[in-house]
Amino acid sequence: MTTYCGSRRTTGHGEADICGEMGPGGVHQCAACELKEHTAEEQKDADKYANYAQDALVKAIARVAHESVAAHNSAYGDYTTPPWERLPKKDKDHTCAKVAAFLNNPDLHPTAHHGTSVAVLTASQRAAAYVFHGVVHAIAREQSRD
């Protein structure tokens, strides 16, 4: 839908273009309305490609990334990470949200979801964050191959 605000722009010689009114070149649209329309179209395009936590592919990537981290943790003697099937729904949802965030923001750092507590992570916890991040992006790259 085309946006018009009715603003007046003086063109010279006492003439004016009014946003939304017919002029010699057709219906005039001011620069602000054009920009709003353009920005709205860009957002629609971005939304087409956005990843959401409830998407089936995001859930599948989350499961693989979680299981990879669980295997990593087991290799370091930490057997506290339950398999995907036994994760509470809130933990699955959180994992899916992390995957969607990494997919939608490819430059997001692997430890970004730890916030300020990143400074107190052990080497194994930092490595697990990198494993999770790496698995997410590796699957995404594989999915986008032609």
PDB file of C-alpha atoms in Angstrom:
ATOM      1  CA  MET A   1       0.000   0.000   0.000  1.00  0.00           C
ATOM      2  CA  THR A   2       1.383   3.380  -0.967  1.00  0.00           C
ATOM      3  CA  THR A   3       1.907   5.891   1.829  1.00  0.00           C
ATOM      4  CA  TYR A   4       0.931   9.554   1.521  1.00  0.00           C
ATOM      5  CA  CYS A   5       1.101  12.135   4.285  1.00  0.00           C
ATOM      6  CA  GLY A   6      -0.323  15.242   2.586  1.00  0.00           C
ATOM      7  CA  SER A   7       2.778  17.338   3.217  1.00  0.00           C
ATOM      8  CA  ARG A   8       3.434  20.283   0.930  1.00  0.00           C
ATOM      9  CA  ARG A   9       6.717  20.862  -0.937  1.00  0.00           C
ATOM     10  CA  THR A  10       7.302  24.114  -2.769  1.00  0.00           C
ATOM     11  CA  THR A  11       8.766  23.480  -6.204  1.00  0.00           C
ATOM     12  CA  GLY A  12       9.401  27.103  -7.204  1.00  0.00           C
ATOM     13  CA  HIS A  13       7.465  29.785  -9.050  1.00  0.00           C
ATOM     14  CA  GLY A  14       4.794  29.593  -6.340  1.00  0.00           C
ATOM     15  CA  GLU A  15       3.882  26.005  -7.198  1.00  0.00           C
ATOM     16  CA  ALA A  16       3.758  23.152  -4.714  1.00  0.00           C
ATOM     17  CA  ASP A  17       3.617  19.383  -4.770  1.00  0.00           C
ATOM     18  CA  ILE A  18       1.387  17.794  -2.148  1.00  0.00           C
ATOM     19  CA  CYS A  19       2.126  14.236  -1.112  1.00  0.00           C
ATOM     20  CA  GLY A  20      -0.776  12.119  -2.378  1.00  0.00           C
ATOM     21  CA  GLU A  21      -2.157  14.567  -4.932  1.00  0.00           C
ATOM     22  CA  MET A  22      -2.001  14.274  -8.702  1.00  0.00           C
ATOM     23  CA  GLY A  23       0.636  16.391 -10.369  1.00  0.00           C
ATOM     24  CA  PRO A  24       2.099  16.632 -13.868  1.00  0.00           C
ATOM     25  CA  GLY A  25       4.201  13.492 -13.336  1.00  0.00           C
ATOM     26  CA  GLY A  26       1.468  11.482 -11.607  1.00  0.00           C
ATOM     27  CA  VAL A  27       0.667  11.210  -7.911  1.00  0.00           C
ATOM     28  CA  HIS A  28       3.401  12.897  -5.883  1.00  0.00           C
ATOM     29  CA  GLN A  29       4.982  11.049  -2.952  1.00  0.00           C
ATOM     30  CA  CYS A  30       7.295  12.925  -0.591  1.00  0.00           C
ATOM     31  CA  ALA A  31      10.747  11.552   0.264  1.00  0.00           C
ATOM     32  CA  ALA A  32       9.730  10.653   3.834  1.00  0.00           C
ATOM     33  CA  CYS A  33       6.803   8.529   2.623  1.00  0.00           C
ATOM     34  CA  GLU A  34       9.015   6.889  -0.006  1.00  0.00           C
ATOM     35  CA  LEU A  35      11.559   6.028   2.693  1.00  0.00           C
ATOM     36  CA  LYS A  36       8.872   4.588   4.992  1.00  0.00           C
ATOM     37  CA  GLU A  37       7.574   2.434   2.171  1.00  0.00           C
ATOM     38  CA  HIS A  38      11.066   1.289   1.186  1.00  0.00           C
ATOM     39  CA  THR A  39      11.941   0.427   4.795  1.00  0.00           C
ATOM     40  CA  ALA A  40       8.684  -1.520   5.194  1.00  0.00           C
ATOM     41  CA  GLU A  41       9.479  -3.529   2.035  1.00  0.00           C
ATOM     42  CA  GLU A  42      12.997  -4.287   3.309  1.00  0.00           C
ATOM     43  CA  GLN A  43      11.509  -5.523   6.601  1.00  0.00           C
ATOM     44  CA  LYS A  44       9.075  -7.796   4.732  1.00  0.00           C
ATOM     45  CA  ASP A  45      11.991  -9.221   2.741  1.00  0.00           C
ATOM     46  CA  ALA A  46      13.999  -9.751   5.933  1.00  0.00           C
ATOM     47  CA  ASP A  47      11.018 -11.438   7.615  1.00  0.00           C
ATOM     48  CA  LYS A  48      10.792 -13.923   4.727  1.00  0.00           C
ATOM     49  CA  TYR A  49      14.265 -15.177   5.585  1.00  0.00           C
ATOM     50  CA  ALA A  50      14.146 -14.852   9.375  1.00  0.00           C
ATOM     51  CA  ASN A  51      14.519 -17.995  11.447  1.00  0.00           C
ATOM     52  CA  TYR A  52      12.140 -18.571  14.341  1.00  0.00           C
ATOM     53  CA  ALA A  53      12.565 -20.827  17.355  1.00  0.00           C
ATOM     54  CA  GLN A  54       9.460 -22.832  16.408  1.00  0.00           C
ATOM     55  CA  ASP A  55      10.675 -23.621  12.854  1.00  0.00           C
ATOM     56  CA  ALA A  56      11.245 -27.326  12.202  1.00  0.00           C
ATOM     57  CA  LEU A  57      14.755 -26.745  10.835  1.00  0.00           C
ATOM     58  CA  VAL A  58      15.699 -24.625  13.850  1.00  0.00           C
ATOM     59  CA  LYS A  59      14.449 -27.383  16.161  1.00  0.00           C
ATOM     60  CA  ALA A  60      16.439 -30.007  14.251  1.00  0.00           C
ATOM     61  CA  ILE A  61      19.612 -27.902  14.387  1.00  0.00           C
ATOM     62  CA  ALA A  62      19.029 -27.265  18.104  1.00  0.00           C
ATOM     63  CA  ARG A  63      18.792 -30.984  18.784  1.00  0.00           C
ATOM     64  CA  VAL A  64      22.011 -31.789  16.904  1.00  0.00           C
ATOM     65  CA  ALA A  65      23.875 -28.875  18.506  1.00  0.00           C
ATOM     66  CA  HIS A  66      22.653 -29.884  21.978  1.00  0.00           C
ATOM     67  CA  GLU A  67      23.674 -33.515  21.470  1.00  0.00           C
ATOM     68  CA  SER A  68      27.093 -32.380  20.200  1.00  0.00           C
ATOM     69  CA  VAL A  69      27.610 -30.301  23.333  1.00  0.00           C
ATOM     70  CA  ALA A  70      26.447 -33.206  25.501  1.00  0.00           C
ATOM     71  CA  ALA A  71      29.058 -35.452  23.829  1.00  0.00           C
ATOM     72  CA  HIS A  72      31.703 -32.747  24.303  1.00  0.00           C
ATOM     73  CA  ASN A  73      30.809 -32.443  27.985  1.00  0.00           C
ATOM     74  CA  SER A  74      30.944 -36.232  28.417  1.00  0.00           C
ATOM     75  CA  ALA A  75      34.443 -36.245  26.908  1.00  0.00           C
ATOM     76  CA  TYR A  76      35.479 -33.906  29.746  1.00  0.00           C
ATOM     77  CA  GLY A  77      33.814 -36.098  32.382  1.00  0.00           C
ATOM     78  CA  ASP A  78      30.674 -33.950  32.748  1.00  0.00           C
ATOM     79  CA  TYR A  79      27.694 -36.289  32.392  1.00  0.00           C
ATOM     80  CA  THR A  80      25.105 -33.787  33.640  1.00  0.00           C
ATOM     81  CA  THR A  81      23.813 -32.720  30.194  1.00  0.00           C
ATOM     82  CA  PRO A  82      20.703 -34.822  29.572  1.00  0.00           C
ATOM     83  CA  PRO A  83      19.813 -36.129  26.113  1.00  0.00           C
ATOM     84  CA  TRP A  84      17.433 -33.973  24.065  1.00  0.00           C
ATOM     85  CA  GLU A  85      14.467 -36.252  24.811  1.00  0.00           C
ATOM     86  CA  ARG A  86      14.802 -35.656  28.556  1.00  0.00           C
ATOM     87  CA  LEU A  87      15.280 -31.888  28.387  1.00  0.00           C
ATOM     88  CA  PRO A  88      12.457 -29.858  29.940  1.00  0.00           C
ATOM     89  CA  LYS A  89      10.400 -27.892  27.399  1.00  0.00           C
ATOM     90  CA  LYS A  90      11.782 -24.572  28.694  1.00  0.00           C
ATOM     91  CA  ASP A  91      15.354 -25.770  28.042  1.00  0.00           C
ATOM     92  CA  LYS A  92      14.431 -26.963  24.541  1.00  0.00           C
ATOM     93  CA  ASP A  93      12.779 -23.605  23.857  1.00  0.00           C
ATOM     94  CA  HIS A  94      15.871 -21.781  25.137  1.00  0.00           C
ATOM     95  CA  THR A  95      18.144 -23.888  22.932  1.00  0.00           C
ATOM     96  CA  CYS A  96      15.932 -23.241  19.886  1.00  0.00           C
ATOM     97  CA  ALA A  97      15.983 -19.502  20.641  1.00  0.00           C
ATOM     98  CA  LYS A  98      19.814 -19.582  20.743  1.00  0.00           C
ATOM     99  CA  VAL A  99      19.904 -21.355  17.378  1.00  0.00           C
ATOM    100  CA  ALA A 100      17.513 -18.816  15.839  1.00  0.00           C
ATOM    101  CA  ALA A 101      19.618 -15.971  17.255  1.00  0.00           C
ATOM    102  CA  PHE A 102      22.812 -17.410  15.741  1.00  0.00           C
ATOM    103  CA  LEU A 103      21.129 -17.969  12.373  1.00  0.00           C
ATOM    104  CA  ASN A 104      19.575 -14.503  12.273  1.00  0.00           C
ATOM    105  CA  ASN A 105      22.771 -12.793  13.459  1.00  0.00           C
ATOM    106  CA  PRO A 106      25.705 -14.606  11.827  1.00  0.00           C
ATOM    107  CA  ASP A 107      28.234 -12.283  13.487  1.00  0.00           C
ATOM    108  CA  LEU A 108      26.975 -13.083  16.996  1.00  0.00           C
ATOM    109  CA  HIS A 109      29.872 -14.342  19.129  1.00  0.00           C
ATOM    110  CA  PRO A 110      29.673 -17.994  20.272  1.00  0.00           C
ATOM    111  CA  THR A 111      29.551 -16.967  23.949  1.00  0.00           C
ATOM    112  CA  ALA A 112      27.111 -14.063  23.441  1.00  0.00           C
ATOM    113  CA  HIS A 113      24.239 -15.854  25.174  1.00  0.00           C
ATOM    114  CA  HIS A 114      26.317 -16.042  28.386  1.00  0.00           C
ATOM    115  CA  GLY A 115      26.277 -12.242  28.723  1.00  0.00           C
ATOM    116  CA  THR A 116      28.497 -10.811  31.430  1.00  0.00           C
ATOM    117  CA  SER A 117      29.016 -14.230  33.037  1.00  0.00           C
ATOM    118  CA  VAL A 118      31.304 -15.175  30.126  1.00  0.00           C
ATOM    119  CA  ALA A 119      34.295 -14.116  32.217  1.00  0.00           C
ATOM    120  CA  VAL A 120      33.681 -16.928  34.695  1.00  0.00           C
ATOM    121  CA  LEU A 121      33.252 -19.728  32.160  1.00  0.00           C
ATOM    122  CA  THR A 122      35.641 -22.639  32.379  1.00  0.00           C
ATOM    123  CA  ALA A 123      37.686 -23.586  29.330  1.00  0.00           C
ATOM    124  CA  SER A 124      35.353 -26.550  28.786  1.00  0.00           C
ATOM    125  CA  GLN A 125      32.261 -24.320  28.934  1.00  0.00           C
ATOM    126  CA  ARG A 126      33.780 -21.890  26.429  1.00  0.00           C
ATOM    127  CA  ALA A 127      34.686 -24.820  24.177  1.00  0.00           C
ATOM    128  CA  ALA A 128      31.118 -26.150  24.435  1.00  0.00           C
ATOM    129  CA  ALA A 129      29.794 -22.728  23.369  1.00  0.00           C
ATOM    130  CA  TYR A 130      32.087 -22.811  20.333  1.00  0.00           C
ATOM    131  CA  VAL A 131      30.995 -26.385  19.509  1.00  0.00           C
ATOM    132  CA  PHE A 132      27.333 -25.338  19.683  1.00  0.00           C
ATOM    133  CA  HIS A 133      27.972 -22.258  17.516  1.00  0.00           C
ATOM    134  CA  GLY A 134      30.036 -24.266  15.022  1.00  0.00           C
ATOM    135  CA  VAL A 135      27.422 -26.990  14.628  1.00  0.00           C
ATOM    136  CA  VAL A 136      24.649 -24.416  14.079  1.00  0.00           C
ATOM    137  CA  HIS A 137      26.569 -22.630  11.344  1.00  0.00           C
ATOM    138  CA  ALA A 138      27.872 -25.821   9.721  1.00  0.00           C
ATOM    139  CA  ILE A 139      24.347 -27.197   9.322  1.00  0.00           C
ATOM    140  CA  ALA A 140      23.084 -23.828   8.083  1.00  0.00           C
ATOM    141  CA  ARG A 141      25.849 -23.716   5.451  1.00  0.00           C
ATOM    142  CA  GLU A 142      25.051 -27.265   4.384  1.00  0.00           C
ATOM    143  CA  GLN A 143      21.340 -26.433   4.092  1.00  0.00           C
ATOM    144  CA  SER A 144      22.076 -23.422   1.886  1.00  0.00           C
ATOM    145  CA  ARG A 145      24.276 -25.330  -0.587  1.00  0.00           C
ATOM    146  CA  ASP A 146      22.897 -25.660  -4.094  1.00  0.00           C
TER     147      ASP A 146
END
